[in-house]
mmCIF file of C-alpha atoms in Angstrom:
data_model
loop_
_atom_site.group_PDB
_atom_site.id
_atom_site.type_symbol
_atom_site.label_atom_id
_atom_site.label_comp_id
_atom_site.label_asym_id
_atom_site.label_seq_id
_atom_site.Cartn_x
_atom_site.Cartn_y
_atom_site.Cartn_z
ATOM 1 C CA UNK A 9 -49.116 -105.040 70.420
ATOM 2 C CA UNK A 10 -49.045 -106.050 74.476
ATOM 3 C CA UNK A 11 -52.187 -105.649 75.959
ATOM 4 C CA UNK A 12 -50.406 -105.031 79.004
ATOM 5 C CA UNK A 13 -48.579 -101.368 77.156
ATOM 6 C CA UNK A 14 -51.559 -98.551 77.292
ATOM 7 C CA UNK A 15 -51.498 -96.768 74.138
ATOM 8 C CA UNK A 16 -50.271 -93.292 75.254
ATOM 9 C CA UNK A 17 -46.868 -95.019 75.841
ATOM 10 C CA UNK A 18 -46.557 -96.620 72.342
ATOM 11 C CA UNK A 19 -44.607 -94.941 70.022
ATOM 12 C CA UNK A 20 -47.315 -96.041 67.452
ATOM 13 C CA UNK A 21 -49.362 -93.568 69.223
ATOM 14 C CA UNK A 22 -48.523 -90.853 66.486
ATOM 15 C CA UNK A 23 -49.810 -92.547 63.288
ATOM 16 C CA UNK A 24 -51.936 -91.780 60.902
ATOM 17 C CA UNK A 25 -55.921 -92.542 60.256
ATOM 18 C CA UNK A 26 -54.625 -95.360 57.217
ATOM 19 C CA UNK A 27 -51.995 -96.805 60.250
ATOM 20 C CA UNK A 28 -54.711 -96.629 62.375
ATOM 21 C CA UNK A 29 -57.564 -98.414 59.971
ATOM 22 C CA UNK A 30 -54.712 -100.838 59.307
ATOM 23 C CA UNK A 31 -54.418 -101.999 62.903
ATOM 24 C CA UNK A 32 -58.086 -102.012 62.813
ATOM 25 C CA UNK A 33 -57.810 -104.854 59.689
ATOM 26 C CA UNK A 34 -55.103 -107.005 60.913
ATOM 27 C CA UNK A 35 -55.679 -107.187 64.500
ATOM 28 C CA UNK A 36 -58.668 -105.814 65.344
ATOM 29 C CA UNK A 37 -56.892 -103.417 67.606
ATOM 30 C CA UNK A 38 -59.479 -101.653 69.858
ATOM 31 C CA UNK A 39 -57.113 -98.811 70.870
ATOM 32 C CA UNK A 40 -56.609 -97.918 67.458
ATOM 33 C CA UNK A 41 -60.519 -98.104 66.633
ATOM 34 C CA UNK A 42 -61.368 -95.421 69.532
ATOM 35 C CA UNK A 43 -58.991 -93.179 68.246
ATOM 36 C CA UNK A 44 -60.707 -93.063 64.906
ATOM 37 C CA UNK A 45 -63.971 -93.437 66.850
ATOM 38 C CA UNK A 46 -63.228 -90.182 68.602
ATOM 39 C CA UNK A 47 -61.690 -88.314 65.450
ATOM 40 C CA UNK A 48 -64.768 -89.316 62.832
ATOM 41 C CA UNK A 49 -67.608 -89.777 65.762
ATOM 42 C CA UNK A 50 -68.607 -85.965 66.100
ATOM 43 C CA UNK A 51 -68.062 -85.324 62.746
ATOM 44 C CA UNK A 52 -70.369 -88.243 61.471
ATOM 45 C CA UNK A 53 -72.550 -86.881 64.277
ATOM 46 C CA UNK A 54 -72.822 -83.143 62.957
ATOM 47 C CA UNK A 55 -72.907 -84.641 59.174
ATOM 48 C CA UNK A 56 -76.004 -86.336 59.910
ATOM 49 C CA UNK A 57 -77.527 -83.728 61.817
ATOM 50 C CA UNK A 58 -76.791 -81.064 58.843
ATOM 51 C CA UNK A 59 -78.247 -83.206 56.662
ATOM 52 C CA UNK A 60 -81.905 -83.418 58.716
ATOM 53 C CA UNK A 61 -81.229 -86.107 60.952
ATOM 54 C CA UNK A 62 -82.355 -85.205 64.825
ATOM 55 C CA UNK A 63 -79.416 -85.586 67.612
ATOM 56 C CA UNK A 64 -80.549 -89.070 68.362
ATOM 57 C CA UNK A 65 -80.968 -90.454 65.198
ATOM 58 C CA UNK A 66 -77.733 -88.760 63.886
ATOM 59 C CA UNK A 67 -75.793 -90.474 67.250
ATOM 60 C CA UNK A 68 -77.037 -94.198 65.979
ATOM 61 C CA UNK A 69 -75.852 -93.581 62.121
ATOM 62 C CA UNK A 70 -72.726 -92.638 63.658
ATOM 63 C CA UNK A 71 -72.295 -95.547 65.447
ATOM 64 C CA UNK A 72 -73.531 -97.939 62.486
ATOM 65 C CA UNK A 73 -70.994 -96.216 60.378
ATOM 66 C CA UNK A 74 -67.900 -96.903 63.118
ATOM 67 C CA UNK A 75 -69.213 -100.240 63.500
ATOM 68 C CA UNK A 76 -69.173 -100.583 59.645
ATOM 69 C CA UNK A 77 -65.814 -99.797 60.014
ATOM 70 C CA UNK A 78 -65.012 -101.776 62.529
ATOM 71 C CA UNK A 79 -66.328 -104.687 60.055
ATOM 72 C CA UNK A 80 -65.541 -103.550 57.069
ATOM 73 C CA UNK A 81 -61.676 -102.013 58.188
ATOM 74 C CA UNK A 82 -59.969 -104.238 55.461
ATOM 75 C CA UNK A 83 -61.792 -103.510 52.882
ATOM 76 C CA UNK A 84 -60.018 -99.725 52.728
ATOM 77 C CA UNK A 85 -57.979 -99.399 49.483
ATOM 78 C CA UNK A 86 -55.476 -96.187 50.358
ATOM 79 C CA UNK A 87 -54.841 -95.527 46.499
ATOM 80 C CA UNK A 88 -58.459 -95.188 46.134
ATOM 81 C CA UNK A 89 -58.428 -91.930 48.645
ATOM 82 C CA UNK A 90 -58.331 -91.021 51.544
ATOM 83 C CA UNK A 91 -59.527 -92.726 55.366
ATOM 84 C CA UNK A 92 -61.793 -89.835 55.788
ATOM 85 C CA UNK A 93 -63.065 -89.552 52.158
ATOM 86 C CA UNK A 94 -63.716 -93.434 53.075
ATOM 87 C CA UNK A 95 -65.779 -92.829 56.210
ATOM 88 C CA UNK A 96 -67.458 -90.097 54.986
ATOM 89 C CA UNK A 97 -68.575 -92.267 52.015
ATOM 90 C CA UNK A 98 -69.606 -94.861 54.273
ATOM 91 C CA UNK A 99 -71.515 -92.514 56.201
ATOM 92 C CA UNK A 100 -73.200 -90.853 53.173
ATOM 93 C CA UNK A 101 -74.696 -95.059 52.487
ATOM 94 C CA UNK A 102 -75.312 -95.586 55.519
ATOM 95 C CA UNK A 103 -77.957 -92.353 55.973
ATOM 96 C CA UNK A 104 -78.977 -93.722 52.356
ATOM 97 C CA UNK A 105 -80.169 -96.837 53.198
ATOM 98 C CA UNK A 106 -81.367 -95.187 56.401
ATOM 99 C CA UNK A 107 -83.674 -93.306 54.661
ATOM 100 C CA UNK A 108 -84.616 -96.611 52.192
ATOM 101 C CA UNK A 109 -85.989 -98.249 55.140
ATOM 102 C CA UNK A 110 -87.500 -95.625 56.514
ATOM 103 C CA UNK A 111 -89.849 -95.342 52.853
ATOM 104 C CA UNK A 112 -90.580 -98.753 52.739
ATOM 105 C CA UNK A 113 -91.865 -98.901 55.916
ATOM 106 C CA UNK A 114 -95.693 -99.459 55.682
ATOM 107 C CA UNK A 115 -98.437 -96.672 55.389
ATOM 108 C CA UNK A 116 -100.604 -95.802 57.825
ATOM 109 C CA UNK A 117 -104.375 -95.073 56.924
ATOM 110 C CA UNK A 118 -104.529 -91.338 56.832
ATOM 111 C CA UNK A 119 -107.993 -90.980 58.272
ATOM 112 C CA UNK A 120 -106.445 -93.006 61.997
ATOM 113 C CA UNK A 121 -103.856 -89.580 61.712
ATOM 114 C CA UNK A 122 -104.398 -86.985 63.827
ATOM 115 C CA UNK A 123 -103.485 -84.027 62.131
ATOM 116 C CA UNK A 124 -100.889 -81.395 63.968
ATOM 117 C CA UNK A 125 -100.179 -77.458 63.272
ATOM 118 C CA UNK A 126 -98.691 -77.185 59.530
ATOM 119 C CA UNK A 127 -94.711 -77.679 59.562
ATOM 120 C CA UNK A 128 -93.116 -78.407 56.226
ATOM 121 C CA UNK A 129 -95.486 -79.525 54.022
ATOM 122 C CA UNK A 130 -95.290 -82.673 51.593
ATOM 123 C CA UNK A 131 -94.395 -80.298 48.885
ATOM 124 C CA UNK A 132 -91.718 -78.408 50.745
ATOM 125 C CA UNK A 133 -89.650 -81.527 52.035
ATOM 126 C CA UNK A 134 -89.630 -82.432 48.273
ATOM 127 C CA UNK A 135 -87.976 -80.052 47.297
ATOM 128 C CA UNK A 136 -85.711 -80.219 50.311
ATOM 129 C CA UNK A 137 -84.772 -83.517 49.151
ATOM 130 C CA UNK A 138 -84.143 -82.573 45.694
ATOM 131 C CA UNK A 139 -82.088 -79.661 46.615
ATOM 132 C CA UNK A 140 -79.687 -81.688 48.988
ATOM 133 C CA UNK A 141 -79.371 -84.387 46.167
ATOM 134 C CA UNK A 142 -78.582 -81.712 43.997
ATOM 135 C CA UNK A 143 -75.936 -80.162 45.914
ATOM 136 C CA UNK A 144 -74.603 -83.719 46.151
ATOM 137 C CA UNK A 145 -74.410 -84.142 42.963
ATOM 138 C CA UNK A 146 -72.455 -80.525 42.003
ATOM 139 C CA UNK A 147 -70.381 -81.649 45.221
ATOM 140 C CA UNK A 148 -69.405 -84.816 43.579
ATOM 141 C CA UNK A 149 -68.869 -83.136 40.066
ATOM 142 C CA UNK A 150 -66.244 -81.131 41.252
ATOM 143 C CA UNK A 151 -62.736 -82.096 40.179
ATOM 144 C CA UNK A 152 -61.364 -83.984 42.923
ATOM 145 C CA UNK A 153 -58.939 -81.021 44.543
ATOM 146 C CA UNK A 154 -61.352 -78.600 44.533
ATOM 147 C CA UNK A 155 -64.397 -81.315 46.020
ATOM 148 C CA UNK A 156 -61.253 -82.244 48.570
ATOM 149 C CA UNK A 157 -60.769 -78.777 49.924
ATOM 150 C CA UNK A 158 -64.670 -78.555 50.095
ATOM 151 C CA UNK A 159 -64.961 -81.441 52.195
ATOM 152 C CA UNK A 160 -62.187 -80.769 54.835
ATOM 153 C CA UNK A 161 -63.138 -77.513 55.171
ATOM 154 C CA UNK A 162 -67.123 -78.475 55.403
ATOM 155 C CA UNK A 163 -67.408 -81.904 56.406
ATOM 156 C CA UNK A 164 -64.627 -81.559 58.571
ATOM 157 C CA UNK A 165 -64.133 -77.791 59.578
ATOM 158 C CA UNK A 166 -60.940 -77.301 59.335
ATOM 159 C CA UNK A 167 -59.785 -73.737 58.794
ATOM 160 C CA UNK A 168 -58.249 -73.099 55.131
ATOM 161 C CA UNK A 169 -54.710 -72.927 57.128
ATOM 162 C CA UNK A 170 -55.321 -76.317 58.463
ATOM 163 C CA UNK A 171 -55.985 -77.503 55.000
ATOM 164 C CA UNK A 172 -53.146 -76.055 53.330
ATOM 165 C CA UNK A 173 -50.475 -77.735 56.318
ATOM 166 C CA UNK A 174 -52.635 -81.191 55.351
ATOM 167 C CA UNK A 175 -52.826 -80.885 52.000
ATOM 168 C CA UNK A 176 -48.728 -79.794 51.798
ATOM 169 C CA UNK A 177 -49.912 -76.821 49.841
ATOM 170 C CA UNK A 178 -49.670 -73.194 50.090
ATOM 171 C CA UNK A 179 -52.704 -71.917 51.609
ATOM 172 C CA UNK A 180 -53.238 -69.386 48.067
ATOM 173 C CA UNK A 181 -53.544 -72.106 46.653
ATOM 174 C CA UNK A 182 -56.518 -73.606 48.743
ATOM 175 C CA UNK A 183 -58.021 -70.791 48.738
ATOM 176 C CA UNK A 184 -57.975 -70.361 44.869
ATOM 177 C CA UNK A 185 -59.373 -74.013 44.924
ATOM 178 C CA UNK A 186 -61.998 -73.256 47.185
ATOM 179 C CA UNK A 187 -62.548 -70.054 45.344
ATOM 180 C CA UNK A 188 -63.060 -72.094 42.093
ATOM 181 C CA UNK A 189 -65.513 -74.490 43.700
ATOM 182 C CA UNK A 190 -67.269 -71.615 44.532
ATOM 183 C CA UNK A 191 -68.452 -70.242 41.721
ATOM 184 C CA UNK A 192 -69.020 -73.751 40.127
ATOM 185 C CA UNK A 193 -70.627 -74.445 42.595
ATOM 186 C CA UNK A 194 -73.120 -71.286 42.387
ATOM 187 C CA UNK A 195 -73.018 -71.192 38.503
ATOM 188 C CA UNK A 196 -74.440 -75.284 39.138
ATOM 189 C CA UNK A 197 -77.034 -74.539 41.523
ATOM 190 C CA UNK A 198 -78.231 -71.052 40.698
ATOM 191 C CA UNK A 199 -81.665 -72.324 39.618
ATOM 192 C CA UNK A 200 -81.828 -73.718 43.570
ATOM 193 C CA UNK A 201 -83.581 -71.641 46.265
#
């Protein structure tokens, strides 16, 4: 691509997120980067924060996962799924091992603590963490069109029409898959308040 041609002129400018990680892998094309930068940025952003991370925190996880990307670009294998699936799963790792650290960090002796008003006790943020794993879990035993419709319309908000046009399916039948995941969802994690 000439340097010298802006992007909004290129008749590439229509492709799609695997183009668009593709120019990413062979020629470290930073046009085509901050266009998945600005489609997957925010929505890494509001992942992390849904998932307990504060604004700050959740705006440097998104940038280690786009700069995973960035690295990491050739490694995406399209019959394997999809770019987003992708990102999101590098995302999900990358909050993972954020969290790793973050316990193996040293301890600090309790009695230099200065103890604050009660928030969510030891106890509580246990089972927090228990509950989110186990939603992750009946998330990722879903069969894979239902947890697909799930995650666009979740992780990615799209509406179930949006889905339906992406998906090239009629939107009854997203909604019977999301319908579906629904209730196997609830039957899975009734026990979970």
């Amino acid at each position: 691509m000439n340097a010298a041609q802006p992007l909004v002129s290129c008749p590439e400018d229509n492709l799609d997120d695997r183009a668009l990680v593709a120019r990413v892998a062979r020629h470290r094309d930073r046009e085509a980067f901050q266009r998945l930068f600005l489609h997957f940025g925010p929505r890494i952003k509001g992942l992390m924060i849904r998932s307990g991370s504060d604004a700050d925190t959740a705006e440097d996880l998104a940038q280690e996962v786009m700069l995973t990307l960035w690295r990491k670009a050739g490694l995406y294998a399209p019959e394997r799924g999809t770019v987003s699936a992708w990102v999101f799963t590098i995302a999900r790792n990358v909050r993972i091992d954020r969290l790793r650290r973050q316990s193996s960090r040293p301890y600090e002796d309790i009695a230099d603590l200065q103890l604050e008003a009660p928030g969510a006790s030891g106890e509580e943020e246990t089972e927090m963490r228990q509950r989110e794993r186990l939603v992750g879990q009946a998330l990722a035993d879903l069969p894979a069109e239902q947890r697909r419709v799930v995650e666009l319309s979740f992780v990615e908000d799209m509406p179930q029409a949006e889905i339906a046009t992406a998906l090239g399916l009629p939107l009854g039948t997203v909604k019977s898959r999301m319908r579906l995941a629904y209730a196997k969802l609830r039957e899975r994690l009734e026990t979970v308040k």
